C-alpha cells in the first residue's frame, strides 16, 4: 500500500505556481520523499527528492514540514506541458517504488 | 539524465501467442530493473524486481510462469508475456537503477500491448 495521501486532482492557471500537497504521516526516519510525474502514455519522470531539508532544482521545489509528515511540490511557473499525474512517494533509498494514485494536475490556459 | 529504452513501443498480438518486451539501459549499467503494468486510468502496479544474473522476485498476485523475466546482462531485461489473453492488454513500463542505494530510478517510455 502507498504510504502517501494526495488530492485526486488539481487545477492551476498557466504561469502561476502549482502547489501540490502530500501527506505522509507515517514516514520513518530513514525514508525519503520522492516526486515523479507521468505525462499521458509516457513513463514516469523523476522530479525531485528530499529527506528533511527543502530542496530545489531546475524543475521544482520541495518543501518538507519540520515534522516530516507532509510536503509540498512547487512548480514555480506552470505551463501547459506540466499537465500530468504527479506521484508523491515515500521510501527508503533501497526500497522499490510503489505508486499511489497521485494527483492529476490540469494546467488551464 | 540516464536513458532507458523499451522495444517495441507498441505491439498487437493474437490471443494465445507470446510477446517479448525488451528494456535497455542505454548509458549506464543497471544492477536492478523493475517491471510495472498500468491499466487505463489507473496507477502503475509493480509486477516484479529483476536482478542481473538471478531470478526475478515477483509481487504477490503476479504469475511468474505467465510473465517470464530474464535479466541476462547489466543493460538488458526482458519480459515475456506467455499465452497472452485480452485481459493482459496493458501498458508495460520498465525502470532501472544504476546501482544499490541510488536515489534516482529511470523509467522507460512504456510498451502498449494489445491482445486480440
mmCIF file of C-alpha atoms in Angstrom:
data_model
loop_
_atom_site.group_PDB
_atom_site.id
_atom_site.type_symbol
_atom_site.label_atom_id
_atom_site.label_comp_id
_atom_site.label_asym_id
_atom_site.label_seq_id
_atom_site.Cartn_x
_atom_site.Cartn_y
_atom_site.Cartn_z
ATOM 1 C CA UNK A 1 0.000 0.000 0.000
ATOM 2 C CA UNK A 2 1.116 3.545 -0.750
ATOM 3 C CA UNK A 3 2.270 5.470 2.286
ATOM 4 C CA UNK A 4 1.069 8.830 0.999
ATOM 5 C CA UNK A 5 -2.190 10.702 0.530
ATOM 6 C CA UNK A 6 -2.666 13.165 -2.310
ATOM 7 C CA UNK A 7 -5.701 15.024 -3.673
ATOM 8 C CA UNK A 8 -7.004 13.238 -6.770
ATOM 9 C CA UNK A 9 -6.931 16.336 -8.952
ATOM 10 C CA UNK A 10 -5.988 19.998 -9.015
ATOM 11 C CA UNK A 11 -6.239 22.900 -11.425
ATOM 12 C CA UNK A 12 -3.703 25.657 -11.887
ATOM 13 C CA UNK A 13 -3.644 28.636 -14.231
ATOM 14 C CA UNK A 14 -0.821 28.771 -16.721
ATOM 15 C CA UNK A 15 2.027 30.939 -15.481
ATOM 16 C CA UNK A 16 1.061 30.601 -11.845
ATOM 17 C CA UNK A 17 2.785 28.460 -9.238
ATOM 18 C CA UNK A 18 1.337 24.981 -8.824
ATOM 19 C CA UNK A 19 1.468 23.727 -5.244
ATOM 20 C CA UNK A 20 0.840 20.013 -4.883
ATOM 21 C CA UNK A 21 0.386 18.714 -1.334
ATOM 22 C CA UNK A 22 1.221 15.285 0.006
ATOM 23 C CA UNK A 23 0.570 13.757 3.417
ATOM 24 C CA UNK A 24 2.907 11.069 4.720
ATOM 25 C CA UNK A 25 2.185 10.949 8.429
ATOM 26 C CA UNK A 26 3.771 7.508 8.951
ATOM 27 C CA UNK A 27 7.115 8.342 7.363
ATOM 28 C CA UNK A 28 10.070 6.856 9.191
ATOM 29 C CA UNK A 29 13.421 8.493 9.884
ATOM 30 C CA UNK A 30 15.345 6.909 7.008
ATOM 31 C CA UNK A 31 12.647 7.344 4.376
ATOM 32 C CA UNK A 32 12.919 9.956 1.672
ATOM 33 C CA UNK A 33 10.152 11.847 -0.114
ATOM 34 C CA UNK A 34 10.274 11.485 -3.891
ATOM 35 C CA UNK A 35 8.184 13.111 -6.567
ATOM 36 C CA UNK A 36 7.629 11.707 -10.031
ATOM 37 C CA UNK A 37 5.242 12.725 -12.753
ATOM 38 C CA UNK A 38 3.692 10.873 -15.643
ATOM 39 C CA UNK A 39 2.582 12.639 -18.767
ATOM 40 C CA UNK A 40 -0.111 10.769 -20.652
ATOM 41 C CA UNK A 41 1.072 7.488 -22.206
ATOM 42 C CA UNK A 42 4.688 8.013 -21.162
ATOM 43 C CA UNK A 43 6.907 6.537 -18.486
ATOM 44 C CA UNK A 44 7.211 8.369 -15.179
ATOM 45 C CA UNK A 45 9.770 11.151 -14.895
ATOM 46 C CA UNK A 46 11.789 11.880 -11.776
ATOM 47 C CA UNK A 47 11.308 15.401 -10.432
ATOM 48 C CA UNK A 48 12.944 15.804 -7.039
ATOM 49 C CA UNK A 49 13.553 14.139 -3.713
ATOM 50 C CA UNK A 50 14.365 15.180 -0.160
ATOM 51 C CA UNK A 51 14.904 13.863 3.335
ATOM 52 C CA UNK A 52 14.179 16.740 5.692
ATOM 53 C CA UNK A 53 15.561 19.900 4.161
ATOM 54 C CA UNK A 54 13.817 21.857 1.448
ATOM 55 C CA UNK A 55 15.192 21.150 -1.993
ATOM 56 C CA UNK A 56 15.182 22.998 -5.302
ATOM 57 C CA UNK A 57 16.273 22.037 -8.785
ATOM 58 C CA UNK A 58 15.599 23.262 -12.285
ATOM 59 C CA UNK A 59 12.165 21.663 -12.360
ATOM 60 C CA UNK A 60 10.657 22.282 -8.959
ATOM 61 C CA UNK A 61 10.985 22.962 -5.266
ATOM 62 C CA UNK A 62 10.166 20.540 -2.476
ATOM 63 C CA UNK A 63 9.061 21.870 0.870
ATOM 64 C CA UNK A 64 9.019 19.346 3.734
ATOM 65 C CA UNK A 65 7.437 20.244 7.051
ATOM 66 C CA UNK A 66 9.588 20.138 10.133
ATOM 67 C CA UNK A 67 7.829 17.030 11.476
ATOM 68 C CA UNK A 68 8.193 15.454 8.002
ATOM 69 C CA UNK A 69 4.566 14.389 7.990
ATOM 70 C CA UNK A 70 3.715 16.344 4.874
ATOM 71 C CA UNK A 71 5.330 18.033 1.937
ATOM 72 C CA UNK A 72 4.535 20.293 -0.986
ATOM 73 C CA UNK A 73 5.861 20.168 -4.517
ATOM 74 C CA UNK A 74 6.020 23.580 -6.125
ATOM 75 C CA UNK A 75 6.190 24.157 -9.874
ATOM 76 C CA UNK A 76 7.044 27.860 -9.903
ATOM 77 C CA UNK A 77 5.630 28.851 -13.289
ATOM 78 C CA UNK A 78 3.304 26.172 -14.582
ATOM 79 C CA UNK A 79 2.986 25.651 -18.322
ATOM 80 C CA UNK A 80 0.612 23.505 -20.347
ATOM 81 C CA UNK A 81 3.398 20.912 -20.635
ATOM 82 C CA UNK A 82 3.205 20.395 -16.875
ATOM 83 C CA UNK A 83 -0.197 18.760 -17.234
ATOM 84 C CA UNK A 84 0.397 15.277 -15.820
ATOM 85 C CA UNK A 85 -0.241 12.930 -12.917
ATOM 86 C CA UNK A 86 2.117 13.729 -10.052
ATOM 87 C CA UNK A 87 3.120 10.985 -7.642
ATOM 88 C CA UNK A 88 4.465 11.578 -4.151
ATOM 89 C CA UNK A 89 6.358 8.522 -2.930
ATOM 90 C CA UNK A 90 7.907 7.768 0.419
ATOM 91 C CA UNK A 91 10.550 5.097 0.593
ATOM 92 C CA UNK A 92 13.882 4.056 1.949
ATOM 93 C CA UNK A 93 16.576 4.501 -0.673
ATOM 94 C CA UNK A 94 16.967 0.722 -1.050
ATOM 95 C CA UNK A 95 13.259 0.059 -1.442
ATOM 96 C CA UNK A 96 11.268 -0.435 -4.614
ATOM 97 C CA UNK A 97 8.927 2.336 -5.744
ATOM 98 C CA UNK A 98 5.257 1.716 -5.029
ATOM 99 C CA UNK A 99 2.965 4.174 -6.763
ATOM 100 C CA UNK A 100 -0.215 5.525 -5.210
ATOM 101 C CA UNK A 101 -2.986 7.174 -7.166
ATOM 102 C CA UNK A 102 -1.257 10.535 -7.493
ATOM 103 C CA UNK A 103 -2.674 13.965 -8.275
ATOM 104 C CA UNK A 104 -3.887 14.752 -11.764
ATOM 105 C CA UNK A 105 -2.759 18.326 -12.397
ATOM 106 C CA UNK A 106 -4.591 20.309 -15.051
ATOM 107 C CA UNK A 107 -2.922 23.491 -16.264
ATOM 108 C CA UNK A 108 -5.534 25.893 -17.542
ATOM 109 C CA UNK A 109 -4.657 28.278 -20.400
ATOM 110 C CA UNK B 1 19.737 12.138 -17.174
ATOM 111 C CA UNK B 2 20.167 8.470 -17.827
ATOM 112 C CA UNK B 3 18.113 6.852 -20.582
ATOM 113 C CA UNK B 4 16.074 3.673 -20.519
ATOM 114 C CA UNK B 5 14.567 2.376 -23.727
ATOM 115 C CA UNK B 6 11.878 -0.191 -24.415
ATOM 116 C CA UNK B 7 11.164 -2.197 -27.508
ATOM 117 C CA UNK B 8 8.704 -2.414 -29.031
ATOM 118 C CA UNK B 9 6.792 0.755 -28.154
ATOM 119 C CA UNK B 10 3.554 -0.948 -29.095
ATOM 120 C CA UNK B 11 2.549 -4.445 -30.145
ATOM 121 C CA UNK B 12 -0.622 -6.196 -31.186
ATOM 122 C CA UNK B 13 -0.783 -9.946 -30.883
ATOM 123 C CA UNK B 14 -3.345 -12.691 -31.109
ATOM 124 C CA UNK B 15 -4.703 -14.474 -28.102
ATOM 125 C CA UNK B 16 -2.595 -17.489 -27.161
ATOM 126 C CA UNK B 17 0.681 -16.179 -28.543
ATOM 127 C CA UNK B 18 3.675 -14.962 -26.565
ATOM 128 C CA UNK B 19 5.186 -11.489 -26.656
ATOM 129 C CA UNK B 20 8.633 -10.365 -25.569
ATOM 130 C CA UNK B 21 9.331 -6.824 -24.401
ATOM 131 C CA UNK B 22 12.888 -5.552 -24.038
ATOM 132 C CA UNK B 23 14.141 -2.977 -21.571
ATOM 133 C CA UNK B 24 17.602 -1.493 -22.013
ATOM 134 C CA UNK B 25 19.643 0.961 -20.008
ATOM 135 C CA UNK B 26 21.473 2.914 -22.686
ATOM 136 C CA UNK B 27 24.178 4.802 -20.831
ATOM 137 C CA UNK B 28 24.550 3.055 -17.506
ATOM 138 C CA UNK B 29 24.687 -0.403 -16.041
ATOM 139 C CA UNK B 30 21.608 -1.416 -14.131
ATOM 140 C CA UNK B 31 22.020 -3.969 -11.406
ATOM 141 C CA UNK B 32 18.301 -3.885 -10.771
ATOM 142 C CA UNK B 33 15.381 -3.372 -13.094
ATOM 143 C CA UNK B 34 11.685 -3.275 -12.341
ATOM 144 C CA UNK B 35 8.610 -4.103 -14.387
ATOM 145 C CA UNK B 36 5.306 -2.303 -13.935
ATOM 146 C CA UNK B 37 1.905 -2.662 -15.539
ATOM 147 C CA UNK B 38 -0.633 0.107 -15.921
ATOM 148 C CA UNK B 39 -4.258 -0.231 -16.927
ATOM 149 C CA UNK B 40 -6.187 2.762 -18.305
ATOM 150 C CA UNK B 41 -6.870 5.495 -15.769
ATOM 151 C CA UNK B 42 -5.028 3.550 -13.069
ATOM 152 C CA UNK B 43 -1.694 3.897 -11.366
ATOM 153 C CA UNK B 44 1.387 1.840 -12.083
ATOM 154 C CA UNK B 45 1.444 -1.563 -10.429
ATOM 155 C CA UNK B 46 4.780 -3.178 -9.657
ATOM 156 C CA UNK B 47 4.977 -6.654 -11.138
ATOM 157 C CA UNK B 48 8.495 -7.816 -10.382
ATOM 158 C CA UNK B 49 12.041 -6.886 -9.478
ATOM 159 C CA UNK B 50 14.764 -8.154 -11.748
ATOM 160 C CA UNK B 51 18.372 -8.520 -10.631
ATOM 161 C CA UNK B 52 21.125 -9.285 -13.107
ATOM 162 C CA UNK B 53 22.129 -12.913 -13.001
ATOM 163 C CA UNK B 54 19.460 -14.069 -10.598
ATOM 164 C CA UNK B 55 15.807 -14.996 -10.624
ATOM 165 C CA UNK B 56 13.256 -12.224 -10.581
ATOM 166 C CA UNK B 57 11.204 -11.506 -7.484
ATOM 167 C CA UNK B 58 7.505 -11.281 -8.254
ATOM 168 C CA UNK B 59 4.924 -9.256 -6.370
ATOM 169 C CA UNK B 60 2.012 -11.029 -4.780
ATOM 170 C CA UNK B 61 -0.623 -11.998 -7.289
ATOM 171 C CA UNK B 62 1.668 -11.858 -10.338
ATOM 172 C CA UNK B 63 2.021 -15.212 -12.084
ATOM 173 C CA UNK B 64 5.699 -15.932 -12.602
ATOM 174 C CA UNK B 65 5.015 -18.627 -15.196
ATOM 175 C CA UNK B 66 2.964 -16.224 -17.261
ATOM 176 C CA UNK B 67 5.261 -13.219 -17.035
ATOM 177 C CA UNK B 68 8.765 -14.517 -17.639
ATOM 178 C CA UNK B 69 11.535 -12.113 -16.745
ATOM 179 C CA UNK B 70 15.156 -12.502 -17.784
ATOM 180 C CA UNK B 71 17.908 -10.095 -16.743
ATOM 181 C CA UNK B 72 20.814 -11.574 -18.645
ATOM 182 C CA UNK B 73 23.104 -8.559 -18.638
ATOM 183 C CA UNK B 74 23.608 -5.292 -16.806
ATOM 184 C CA UNK B 75 21.885 -3.374 -19.595
ATOM 185 C CA UNK B 76 19.060 -5.658 -20.672
ATOM 186 C CA UNK B 77 15.984 -7.153 -19.057
ATOM 187 C CA UNK B 78 13.178 -8.848 -20.950
ATOM 188 C CA UNK B 79 9.561 -9.526 -20.054
ATOM 189 C CA UNK B 80 7.788 -12.280 -21.940
ATOM 190 C CA UNK B 81 4.016 -12.463 -21.677
ATOM 191 C CA UNK B 82 3.241 -16.094 -22.394
ATOM 192 C CA UNK B 83 -0.057 -17.302 -23.849
ATOM 193 C CA UNK B 84 -1.386 -13.783 -23.879
ATOM 194 C CA UNK B 85 -5.084 -13.117 -23.419
ATOM 195 C CA UNK B 86 -7.098 -9.926 -23.931
ATOM 196 C CA UNK B 87 -7.008 -9.199 -20.202
ATOM 197 C CA UNK B 88 -3.210 -8.921 -20.492
ATOM 198 C CA UNK B 89 -3.655 -5.872 -22.700
ATOM 199 C CA UNK B 90 -1.972 -3.077 -20.810
ATOM 200 C CA UNK B 91 0.843 -0.537 -20.735
ATOM 201 C CA UNK B 92 4.056 -2.209 -19.558
ATOM 202 C CA UNK B 93 6.788 0.017 -18.154
ATOM 203 C CA UNK B 94 10.272 -0.897 -17.024
ATOM 204 C CA UNK B 95 12.654 1.054 -14.860
ATOM 205 C CA UNK B 96 16.267 0.741 -13.841
ATOM 206 C CA UNK B 97 18.564 1.947 -11.120
ATOM 207 C CA UNK B 98 22.265 2.489 -11.734
ATOM 208 C CA UNK B 99 23.430 0.968 -8.509
ATOM 209 C CA UNK B 100 22.467 0.000 -4.988
ATOM 210 C CA UNK B 101 21.122 2.798 -2.845
ATOM 211 C CA UNK B 102 20.708 5.059 -5.851
ATOM 212 C CA UNK B 103 18.175 7.806 -5.355
ATOM 213 C CA UNK B 104 17.126 8.020 -8.946
ATOM 214 C CA UNK B 105 15.166 5.378 -10.777
ATOM 215 C CA UNK B 106 14.892 5.847 -14.506
ATOM 216 C CA UNK B 107 11.791 4.758 -16.367
ATOM 217 C CA UNK B 108 11.379 3.584 -19.912
ATOM 218 C CA UNK B 109 8.766 5.063 -22.247
ATOM 219 C CA UNK B 110 6.486 2.048 -21.933
ATOM 220 C CA UNK B 111 5.145 -0.644 -24.262
ATOM 221 C CA UNK B 112 1.485 -0.732 -25.199
ATOM 222 C CA UNK B 113 0.337 -4.366 -25.566
ATOM 223 C CA UNK B 114 -2.984 -5.152 -27.195
ATOM 224 C CA UNK B 115 -4.130 -8.767 -27.330
ATOM 225 C CA UNK B 116 -6.916 -9.511 -29.794
#
